[in-house]
Short mmCIF file of C-alpha atoms in Angstrom, two decimals:
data_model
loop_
_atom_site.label_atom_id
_atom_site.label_comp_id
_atom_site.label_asym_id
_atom_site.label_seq_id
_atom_site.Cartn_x
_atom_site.Cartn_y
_atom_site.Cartn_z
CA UNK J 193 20.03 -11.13 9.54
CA UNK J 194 20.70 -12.75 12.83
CA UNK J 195 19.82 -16.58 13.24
CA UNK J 196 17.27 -15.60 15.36
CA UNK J 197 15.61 -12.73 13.85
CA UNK J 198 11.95 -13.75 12.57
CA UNK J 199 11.78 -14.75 8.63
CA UNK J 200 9.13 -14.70 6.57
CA UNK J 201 8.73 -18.71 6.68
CA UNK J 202 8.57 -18.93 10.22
CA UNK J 203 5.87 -16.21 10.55
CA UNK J 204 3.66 -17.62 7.80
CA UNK J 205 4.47 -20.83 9.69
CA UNK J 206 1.88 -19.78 12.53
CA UNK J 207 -1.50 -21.48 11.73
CA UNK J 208 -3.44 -18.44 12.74
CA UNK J 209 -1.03 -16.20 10.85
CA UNK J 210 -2.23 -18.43 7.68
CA UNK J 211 -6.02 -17.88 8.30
CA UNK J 212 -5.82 -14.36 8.27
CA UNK J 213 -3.40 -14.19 6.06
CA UNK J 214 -5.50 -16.43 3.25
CA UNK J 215 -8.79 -14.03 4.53
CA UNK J 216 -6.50 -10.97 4.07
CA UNK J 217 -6.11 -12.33 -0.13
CA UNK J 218 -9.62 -13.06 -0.87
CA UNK J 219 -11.14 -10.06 0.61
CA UNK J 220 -8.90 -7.61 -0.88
CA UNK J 221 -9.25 -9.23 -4.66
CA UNK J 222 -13.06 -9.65 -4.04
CA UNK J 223 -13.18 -5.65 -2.98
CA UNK J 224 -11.13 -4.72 -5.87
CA UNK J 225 -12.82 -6.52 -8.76
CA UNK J 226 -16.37 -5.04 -6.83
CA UNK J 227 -14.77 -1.49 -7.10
CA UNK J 228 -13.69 -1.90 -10.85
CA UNK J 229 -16.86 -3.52 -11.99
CA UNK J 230 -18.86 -1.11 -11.02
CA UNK J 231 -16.67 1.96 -11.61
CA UNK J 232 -16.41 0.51 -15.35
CA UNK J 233 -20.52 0.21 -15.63
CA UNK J 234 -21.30 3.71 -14.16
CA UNK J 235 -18.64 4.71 -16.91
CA UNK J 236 -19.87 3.15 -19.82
CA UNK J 237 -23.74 4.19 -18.91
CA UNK J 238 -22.75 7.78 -17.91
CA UNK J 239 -19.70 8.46 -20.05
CA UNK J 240 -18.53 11.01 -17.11
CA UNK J 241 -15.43 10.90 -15.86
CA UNK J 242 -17.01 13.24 -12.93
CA UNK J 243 -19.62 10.70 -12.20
CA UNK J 244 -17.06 7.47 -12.09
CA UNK J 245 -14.82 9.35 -9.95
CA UNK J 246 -17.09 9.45 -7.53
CA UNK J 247 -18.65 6.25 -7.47
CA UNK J 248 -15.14 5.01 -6.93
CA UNK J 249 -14.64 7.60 -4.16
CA UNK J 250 -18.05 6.20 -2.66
CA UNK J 251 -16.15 2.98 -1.94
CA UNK J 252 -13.74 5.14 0.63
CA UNK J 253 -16.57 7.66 2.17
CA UNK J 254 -18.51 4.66 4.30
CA UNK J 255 -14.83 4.19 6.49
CA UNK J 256 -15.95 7.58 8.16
CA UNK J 257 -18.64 5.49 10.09
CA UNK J 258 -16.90 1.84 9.30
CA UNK J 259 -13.09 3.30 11.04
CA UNK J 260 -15.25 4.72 14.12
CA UNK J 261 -17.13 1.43 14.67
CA UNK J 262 -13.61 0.35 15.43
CA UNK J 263 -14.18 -0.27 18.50
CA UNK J 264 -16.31 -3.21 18.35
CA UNK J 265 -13.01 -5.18 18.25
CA UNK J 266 -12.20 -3.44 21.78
CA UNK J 267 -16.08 -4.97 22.66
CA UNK J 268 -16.48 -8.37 21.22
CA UNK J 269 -14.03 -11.32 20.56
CA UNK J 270 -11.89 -10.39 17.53
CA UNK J 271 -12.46 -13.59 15.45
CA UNK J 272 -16.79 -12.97 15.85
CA UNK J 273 -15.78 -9.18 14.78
CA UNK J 274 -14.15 -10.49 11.11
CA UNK J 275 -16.36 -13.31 10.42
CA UNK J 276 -19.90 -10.93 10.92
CA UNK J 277 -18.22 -8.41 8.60
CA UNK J 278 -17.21 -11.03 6.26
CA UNK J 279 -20.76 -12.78 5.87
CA UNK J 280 -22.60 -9.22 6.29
CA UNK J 281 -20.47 -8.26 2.63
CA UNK J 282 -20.99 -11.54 1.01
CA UNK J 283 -24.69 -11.63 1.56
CA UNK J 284 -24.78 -7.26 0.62
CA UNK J 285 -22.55 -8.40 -2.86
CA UNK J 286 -24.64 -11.34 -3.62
CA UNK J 287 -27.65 -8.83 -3.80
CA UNK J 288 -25.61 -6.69 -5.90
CA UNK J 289 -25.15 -9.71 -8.24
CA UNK J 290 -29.08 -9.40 -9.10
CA UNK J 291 -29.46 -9.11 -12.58
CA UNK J 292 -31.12 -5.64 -13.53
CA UNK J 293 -30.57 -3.74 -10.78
CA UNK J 294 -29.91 -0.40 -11.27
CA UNK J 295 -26.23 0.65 -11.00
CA UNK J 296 -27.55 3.91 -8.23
CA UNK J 297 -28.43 0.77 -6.34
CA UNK J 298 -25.59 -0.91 -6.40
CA UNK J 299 -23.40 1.66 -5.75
CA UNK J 300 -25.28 2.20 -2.51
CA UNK J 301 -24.75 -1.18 -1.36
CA UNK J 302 -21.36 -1.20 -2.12
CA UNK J 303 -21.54 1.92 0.32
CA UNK J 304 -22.71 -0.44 2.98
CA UNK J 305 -20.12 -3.53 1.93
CA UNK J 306 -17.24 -0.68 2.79
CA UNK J 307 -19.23 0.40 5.90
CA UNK J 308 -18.84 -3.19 7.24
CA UNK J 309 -14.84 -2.91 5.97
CA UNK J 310 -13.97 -0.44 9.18
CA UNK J 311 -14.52 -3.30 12.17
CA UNK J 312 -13.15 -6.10 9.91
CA UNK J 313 -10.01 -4.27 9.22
CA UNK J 314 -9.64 -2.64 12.76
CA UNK J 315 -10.23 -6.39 14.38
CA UNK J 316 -7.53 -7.66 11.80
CA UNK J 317 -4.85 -5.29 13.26
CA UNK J 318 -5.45 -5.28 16.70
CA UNK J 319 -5.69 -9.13 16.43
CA UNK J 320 -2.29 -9.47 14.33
CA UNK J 321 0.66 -8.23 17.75
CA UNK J 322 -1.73 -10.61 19.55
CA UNK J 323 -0.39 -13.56 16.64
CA UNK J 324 2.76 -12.77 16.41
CA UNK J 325 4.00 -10.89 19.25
CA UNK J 326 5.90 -7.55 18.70
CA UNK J 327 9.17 -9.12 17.38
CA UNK J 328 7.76 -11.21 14.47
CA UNK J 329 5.21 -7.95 13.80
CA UNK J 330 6.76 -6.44 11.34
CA UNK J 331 7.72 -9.44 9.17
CA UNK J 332 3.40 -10.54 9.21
CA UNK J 333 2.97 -6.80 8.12
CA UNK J 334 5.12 -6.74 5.66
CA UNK J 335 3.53 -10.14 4.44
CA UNK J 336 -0.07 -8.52 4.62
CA UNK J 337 1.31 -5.39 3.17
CA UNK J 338 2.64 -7.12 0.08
CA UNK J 339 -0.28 -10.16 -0.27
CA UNK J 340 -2.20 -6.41 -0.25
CA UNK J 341 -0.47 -5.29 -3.31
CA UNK J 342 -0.34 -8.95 -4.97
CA UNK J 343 -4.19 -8.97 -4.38
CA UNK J 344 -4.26 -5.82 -5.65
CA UNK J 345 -2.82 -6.47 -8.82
CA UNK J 346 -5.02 -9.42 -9.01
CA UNK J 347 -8.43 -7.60 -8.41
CA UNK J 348 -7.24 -4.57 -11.08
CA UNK J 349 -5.28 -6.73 -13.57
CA UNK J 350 -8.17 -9.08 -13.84
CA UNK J 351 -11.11 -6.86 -13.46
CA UNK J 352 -11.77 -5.63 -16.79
CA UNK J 353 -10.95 -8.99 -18.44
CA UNK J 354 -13.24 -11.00 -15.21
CA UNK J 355 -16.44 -8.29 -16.01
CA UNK J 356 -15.41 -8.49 -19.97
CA UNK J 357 -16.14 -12.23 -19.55
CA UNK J 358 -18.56 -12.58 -17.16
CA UNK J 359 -20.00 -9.40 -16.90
CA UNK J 360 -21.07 -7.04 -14.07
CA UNK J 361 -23.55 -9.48 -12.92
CA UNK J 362 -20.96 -12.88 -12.97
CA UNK J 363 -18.06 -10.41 -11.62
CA UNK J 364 -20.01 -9.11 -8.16
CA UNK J 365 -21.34 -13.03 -7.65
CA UNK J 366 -17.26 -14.13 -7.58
CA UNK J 367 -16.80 -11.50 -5.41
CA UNK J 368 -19.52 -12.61 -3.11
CA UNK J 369 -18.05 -15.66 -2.63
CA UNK J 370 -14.20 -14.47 -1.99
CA UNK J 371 -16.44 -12.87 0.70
CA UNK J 372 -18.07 -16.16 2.27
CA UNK J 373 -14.82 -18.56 1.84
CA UNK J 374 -12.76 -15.43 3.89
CA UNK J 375 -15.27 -15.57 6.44
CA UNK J 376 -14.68 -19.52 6.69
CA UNK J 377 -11.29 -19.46 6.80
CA UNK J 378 -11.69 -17.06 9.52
CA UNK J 379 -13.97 -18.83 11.77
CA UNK J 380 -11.96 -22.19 11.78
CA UNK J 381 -8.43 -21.10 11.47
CA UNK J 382 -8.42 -18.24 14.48
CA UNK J 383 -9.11 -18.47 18.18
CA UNK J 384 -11.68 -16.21 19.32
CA UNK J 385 -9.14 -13.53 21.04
CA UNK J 386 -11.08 -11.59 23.59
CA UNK J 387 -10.08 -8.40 24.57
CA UNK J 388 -8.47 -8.89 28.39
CA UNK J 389 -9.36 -5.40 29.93
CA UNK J 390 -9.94 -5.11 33.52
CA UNK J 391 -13.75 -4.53 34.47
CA UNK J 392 -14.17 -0.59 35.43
CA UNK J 393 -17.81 -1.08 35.61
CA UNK J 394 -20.12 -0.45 32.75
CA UNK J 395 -18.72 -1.03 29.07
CA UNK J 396 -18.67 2.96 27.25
CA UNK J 397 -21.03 3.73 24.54
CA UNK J 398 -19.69 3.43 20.99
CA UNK J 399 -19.60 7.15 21.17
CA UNK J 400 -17.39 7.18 24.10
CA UNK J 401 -15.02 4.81 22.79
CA UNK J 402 -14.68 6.70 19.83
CA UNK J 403 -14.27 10.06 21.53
CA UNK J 404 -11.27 8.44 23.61
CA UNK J 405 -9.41 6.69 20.71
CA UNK J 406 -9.42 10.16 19.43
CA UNK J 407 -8.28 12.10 22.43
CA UNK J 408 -5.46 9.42 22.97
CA UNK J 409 -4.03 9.76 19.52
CA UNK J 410 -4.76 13.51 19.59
CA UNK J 411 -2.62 13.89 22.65
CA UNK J 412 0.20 11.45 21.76
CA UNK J 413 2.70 12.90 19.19
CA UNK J 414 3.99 9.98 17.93
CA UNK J 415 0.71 8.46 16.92
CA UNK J 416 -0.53 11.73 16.11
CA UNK J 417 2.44 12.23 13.31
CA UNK J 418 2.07 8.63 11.98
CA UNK J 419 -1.52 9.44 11.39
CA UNK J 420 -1.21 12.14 9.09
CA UNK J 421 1.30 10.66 7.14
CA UNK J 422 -0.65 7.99 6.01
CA UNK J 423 -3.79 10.37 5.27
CA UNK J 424 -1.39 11.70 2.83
CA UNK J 425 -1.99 8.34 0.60
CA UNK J 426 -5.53 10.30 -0.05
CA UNK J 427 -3.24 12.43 -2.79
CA UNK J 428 -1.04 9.76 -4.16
CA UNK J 429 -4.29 7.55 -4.38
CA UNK J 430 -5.87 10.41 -6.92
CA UNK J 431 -4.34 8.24 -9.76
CA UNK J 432 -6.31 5.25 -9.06
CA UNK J 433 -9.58 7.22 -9.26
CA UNK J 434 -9.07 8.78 -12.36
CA UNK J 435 -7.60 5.62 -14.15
CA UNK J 436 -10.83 4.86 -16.37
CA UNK J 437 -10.86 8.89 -17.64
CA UNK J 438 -7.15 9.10 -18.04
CA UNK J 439 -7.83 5.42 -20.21
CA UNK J 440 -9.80 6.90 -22.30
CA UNK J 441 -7.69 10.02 -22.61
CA UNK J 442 -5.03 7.88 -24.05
CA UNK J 443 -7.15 5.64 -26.25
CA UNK J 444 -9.54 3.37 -24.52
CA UNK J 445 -10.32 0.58 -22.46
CA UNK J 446 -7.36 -1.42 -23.72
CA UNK J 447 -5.21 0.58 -21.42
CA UNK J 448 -6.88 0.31 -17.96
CA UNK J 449 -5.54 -3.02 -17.20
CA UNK J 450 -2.16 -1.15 -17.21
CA UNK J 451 -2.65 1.87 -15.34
CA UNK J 452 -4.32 0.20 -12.74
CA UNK J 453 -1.89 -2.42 -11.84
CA UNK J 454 1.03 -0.01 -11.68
CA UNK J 455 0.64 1.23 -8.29
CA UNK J 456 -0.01 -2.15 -6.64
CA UNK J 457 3.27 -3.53 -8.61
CA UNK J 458 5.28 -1.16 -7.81
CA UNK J 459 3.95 -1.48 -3.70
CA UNK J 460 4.85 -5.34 -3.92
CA UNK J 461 8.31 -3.79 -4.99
CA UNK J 462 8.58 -1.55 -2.78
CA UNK J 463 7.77 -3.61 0.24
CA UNK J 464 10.41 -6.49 -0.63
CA UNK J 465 13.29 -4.21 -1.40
CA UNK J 466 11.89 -2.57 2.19
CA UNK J 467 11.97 -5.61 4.03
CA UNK J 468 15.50 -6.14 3.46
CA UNK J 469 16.04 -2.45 5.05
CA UNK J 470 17.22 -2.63 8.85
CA UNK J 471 14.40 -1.77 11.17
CA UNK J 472 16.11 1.08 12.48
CA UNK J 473 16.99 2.49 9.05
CA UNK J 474 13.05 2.29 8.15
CA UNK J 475 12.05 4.57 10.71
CA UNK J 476 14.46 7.48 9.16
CA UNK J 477 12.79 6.94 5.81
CA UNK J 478 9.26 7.26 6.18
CA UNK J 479 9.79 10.85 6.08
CA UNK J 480 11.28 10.98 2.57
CA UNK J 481 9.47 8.07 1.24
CA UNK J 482 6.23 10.10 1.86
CA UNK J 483 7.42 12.77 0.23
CA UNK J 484 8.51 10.99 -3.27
CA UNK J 485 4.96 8.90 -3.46
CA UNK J 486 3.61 11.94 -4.32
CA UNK J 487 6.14 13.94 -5.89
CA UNK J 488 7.29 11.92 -8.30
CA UNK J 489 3.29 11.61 -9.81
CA UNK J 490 4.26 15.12 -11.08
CA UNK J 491 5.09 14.43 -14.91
CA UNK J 492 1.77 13.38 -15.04
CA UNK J 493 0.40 16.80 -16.11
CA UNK J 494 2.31 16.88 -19.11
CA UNK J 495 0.31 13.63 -19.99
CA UNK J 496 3.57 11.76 -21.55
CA UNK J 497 2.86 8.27 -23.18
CA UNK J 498 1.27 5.39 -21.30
CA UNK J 499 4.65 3.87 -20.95
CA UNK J 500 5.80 6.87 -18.81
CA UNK J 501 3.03 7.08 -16.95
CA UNK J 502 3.30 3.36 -16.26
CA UNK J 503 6.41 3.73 -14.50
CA UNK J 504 5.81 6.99 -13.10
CA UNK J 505 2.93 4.97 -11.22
CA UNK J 506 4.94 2.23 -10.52
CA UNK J 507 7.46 4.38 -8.89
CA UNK J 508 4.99 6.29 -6.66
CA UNK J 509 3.67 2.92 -5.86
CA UNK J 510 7.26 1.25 -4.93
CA UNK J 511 7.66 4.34 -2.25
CA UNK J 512 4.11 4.13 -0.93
CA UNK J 513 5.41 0.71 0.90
CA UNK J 514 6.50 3.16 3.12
CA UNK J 515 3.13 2.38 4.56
CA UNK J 516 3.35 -0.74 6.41
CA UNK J 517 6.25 1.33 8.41
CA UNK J 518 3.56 3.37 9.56
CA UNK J 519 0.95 0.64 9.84
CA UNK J 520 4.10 -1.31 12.48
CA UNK J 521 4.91 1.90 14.29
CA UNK J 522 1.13 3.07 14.91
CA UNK J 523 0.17 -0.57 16.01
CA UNK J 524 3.30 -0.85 18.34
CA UNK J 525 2.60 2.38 19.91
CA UNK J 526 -1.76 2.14 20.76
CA UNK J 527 -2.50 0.59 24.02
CA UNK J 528 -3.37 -3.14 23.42
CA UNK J 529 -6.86 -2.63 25.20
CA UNK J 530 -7.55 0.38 22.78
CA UNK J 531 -6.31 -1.15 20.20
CA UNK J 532 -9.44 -1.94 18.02
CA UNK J 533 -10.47 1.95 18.54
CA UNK J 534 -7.48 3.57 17.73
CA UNK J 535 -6.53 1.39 14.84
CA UNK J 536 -10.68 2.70 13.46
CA UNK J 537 -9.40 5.72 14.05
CA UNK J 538 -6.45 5.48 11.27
CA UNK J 539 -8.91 3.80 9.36
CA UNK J 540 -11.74 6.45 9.41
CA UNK J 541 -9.40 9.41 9.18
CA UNK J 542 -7.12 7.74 5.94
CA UNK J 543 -10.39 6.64 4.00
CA UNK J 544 -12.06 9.44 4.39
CA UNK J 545 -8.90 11.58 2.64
CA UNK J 546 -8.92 9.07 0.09
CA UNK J 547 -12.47 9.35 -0.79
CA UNK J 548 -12.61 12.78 0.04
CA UNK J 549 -9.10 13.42 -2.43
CA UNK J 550 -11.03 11.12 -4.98
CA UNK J 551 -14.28 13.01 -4.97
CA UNK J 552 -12.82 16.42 -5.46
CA UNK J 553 -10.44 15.32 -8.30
CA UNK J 554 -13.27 14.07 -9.83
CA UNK J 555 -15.04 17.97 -10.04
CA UNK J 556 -11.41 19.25 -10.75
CA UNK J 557 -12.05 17.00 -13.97
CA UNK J 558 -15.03 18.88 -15.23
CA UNK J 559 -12.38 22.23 -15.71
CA UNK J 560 -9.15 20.30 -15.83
CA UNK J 561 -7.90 16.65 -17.85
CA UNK J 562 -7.12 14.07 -15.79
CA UNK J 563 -3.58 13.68 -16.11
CA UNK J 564 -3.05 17.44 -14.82
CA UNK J 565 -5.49 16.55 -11.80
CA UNK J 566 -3.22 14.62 -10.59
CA UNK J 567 -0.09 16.73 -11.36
CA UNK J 568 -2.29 18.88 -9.33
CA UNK J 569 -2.77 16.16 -6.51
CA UNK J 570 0.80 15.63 -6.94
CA UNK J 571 2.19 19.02 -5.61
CA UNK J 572 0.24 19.11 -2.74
CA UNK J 573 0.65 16.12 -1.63
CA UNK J 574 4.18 16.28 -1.72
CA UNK J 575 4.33 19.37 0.85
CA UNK J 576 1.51 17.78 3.37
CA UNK J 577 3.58 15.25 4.18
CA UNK J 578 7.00 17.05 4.42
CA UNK J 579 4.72 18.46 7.21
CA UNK J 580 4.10 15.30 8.61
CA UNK J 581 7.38 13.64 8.18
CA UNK J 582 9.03 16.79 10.15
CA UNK J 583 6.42 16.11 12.62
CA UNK J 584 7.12 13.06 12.88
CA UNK J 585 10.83 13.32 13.36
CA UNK J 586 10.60 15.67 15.96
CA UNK J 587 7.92 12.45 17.89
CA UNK J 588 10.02 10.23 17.50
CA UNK J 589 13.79 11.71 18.13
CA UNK J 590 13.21 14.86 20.42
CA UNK J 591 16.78 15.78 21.51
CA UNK J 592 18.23 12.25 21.93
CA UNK J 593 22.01 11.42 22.49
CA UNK J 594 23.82 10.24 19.64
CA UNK J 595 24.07 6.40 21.24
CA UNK J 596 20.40 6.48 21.39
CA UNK J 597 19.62 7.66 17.78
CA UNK J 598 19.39 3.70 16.29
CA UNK J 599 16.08 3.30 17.05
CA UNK J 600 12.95 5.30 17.57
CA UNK J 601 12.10 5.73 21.22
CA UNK J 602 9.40 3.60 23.19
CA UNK J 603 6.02 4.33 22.77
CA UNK J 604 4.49 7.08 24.79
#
């Protein structure tokens, strides 16, 4: 690395970096211990693995409407954006928290606590090349993307143990106020970042602004490409879904804690040992590294020993940090003044295969066991995103000289 190239302790050295960056931990352990908590009680009262397959799928469904209000970043200051979304979910959980309230309930909040997840998380990217400017970018994404995993870890590892101990009720009132400290952190550690756009008369409807973040990544290849790539997550993420079934398929409760933190483990993994991969290197792996998240959940079927499948999980989860390539190259390449819209975009159209994925392994489970749902899930998402990867090849190097073939061309 050069003397000058951007480090991780120079990035996390920006004050505003740190704010979102501290935000970026609470709400994604807070969301995860929410998700398990209530995936676990629907469970337990239901004894379906049908039924808690799709409560947990219910968490990904509400991005359809959360991803296209995406362009409320584009609209208002980006810093007002996160902290309404954070103190909309903290005040939504803390209801949850009632004691008594029937889980049907619940779940349907938790609907709405995802709904407000779309603007928070399409303000948080189109605010974070504004913070660090493109060349220390990829560093602060590869930051969030493993503090993602970490937090990950942290909101499954701890989830069963946290609801074990303080029950449903104790678990969602922590999580409300991960929710309310985020938004705090948020409102005195950013600056307000407007969006600079030059007045064209009257602001579009939310409609409108939708329609055209759609058009422009329908019409731009390279965008276009990275999207579908990371919609195929919605197989590799089957796992995660059925992890309370497949538990009990291999003897209980005890064994959640491990299935569920394999995946985020592995993604911390994969995303330092990806980090230390040249830039223009990265770009010529997302392909592959697509490919093998899913593929390599294929021994699953045979439903091998929870050691296996451990590191099986692990594995898919160490190639998945192919991800925050995407997450760099899609940001790069969206206008900065569309930003917010086309980023809700992403976010609509990778939820939604994710819950949608979720859902419908869920019925596979009524005719098939878990474990060869995801075998299932396995093979096809292995060939969606060869698809996308060739697609994305042919974006991003279309009949190029060999001097020019380091790097991946400017953004269209």
């Amino acid at each position: 690395m050069s003397a000058g190239a951007p480090t991780f302790r120079n990035v996390f050295g920006v004050t505003e970096f740190r704010a979102l960056w501290l935000a970026h931990v609470l709400s994604v352990a807070g969301d995860q211990l929410a998700r398990v908590a209530l995936t676990v009680l629907v469970f337990d009262r239901t004894e379906s693995a049908g039924w808690a397959a799709l409560t947990y799928a219910l968490t990904y469904l509400p991005d359809l409407l959360g991803g296209a209000l995406g362009g409320l970043a584009d609209r208002f200051p980006r810093r007002t954006v996160l902290v309404v979304a954070d103190v909309l979910r903290a005040v939504l959980v803390a209801v949850m928290a009632i004691p008594g309230l029937p889980w049907p309930v619940a779940a349907a909040l938790l609907v709405v606590v995802q709904l407000a997840a779309g603007p928070f998380q399409s303000a948080r990217q189109a605010v974070l090349p504004d913070i660090l400017g493109p060349d220390r970018l990829p560093v602060g994404q590869a930051m969030l993307s493993s503090t993602y995993q970490a937090a990950l870890v942290i909101g499954f590892g701890a989830g069963a143990a946290v609801v074990a101990w303080l029950g449903v009720t104790g678990a969602l009132a922590v999580d409300a106020v991960t929710f309310a400290v985020s938004a705090l952190a948020l409102r005195w550690g950013l600056r307000p970042h407007p969006v600079n756009v030059v007045e064209r008369g009257p602001a579009p409807s939310q409609w409108a602004s939708l329609v055209a973040g759609c058009r422009l990544v329908g019409r731009d290849r390279r965008l276009r490409s990275l999207l579908a790539i990371a919609c195929c997550s919605g197989f590799y993420v089957v796992p995660e879904g059925l992890a309370v079934p497949i538990s009990a398929q291999l003897g209980g409760t005890a064994v959640l804690a491990w299935l569920l933190i394999a995946n985020p483990v592995g993604s911390l993994l994969g995303a330092v040992l990806l980090s230390r991969v040249p830039r223009a290197r990265q770009a010529r792996l997302l392909g592959p590294l697509a490919v093998a998240t899913s593929l390599v959940l294929l021994p699953t079927g045979w439903t091998p020993g929870l050691v296996v499948l451990v590191v099986l999980w692990t594995l898919s989860g160490m190639f998945s940090a192919h991800d925050l390539i995407t997450q760099v190259q899609y940001s790069l390449a969206a206008p900065p003044e569309q930003r917010g819209q086309v980023i809700g975009v992403a976010i609509a159209a990778l939820r939604a295969s994710q819950g949608v994925a979720i859902a419908a392994a869920g019925a596979l489970t009524q005719v098939l066991a878990p474990t060869t749902v995801v075998a299932v899930a396995a093979v096809a998402g292995a060939t969606v995103a060869a698809l996308a990867a060739a697609a994305w090849l042919r974006a991003a190097w279309p009949r190029r000289s060999p001097l020019d073939e380091a790097t991946p061309p400017a953004a269209s």
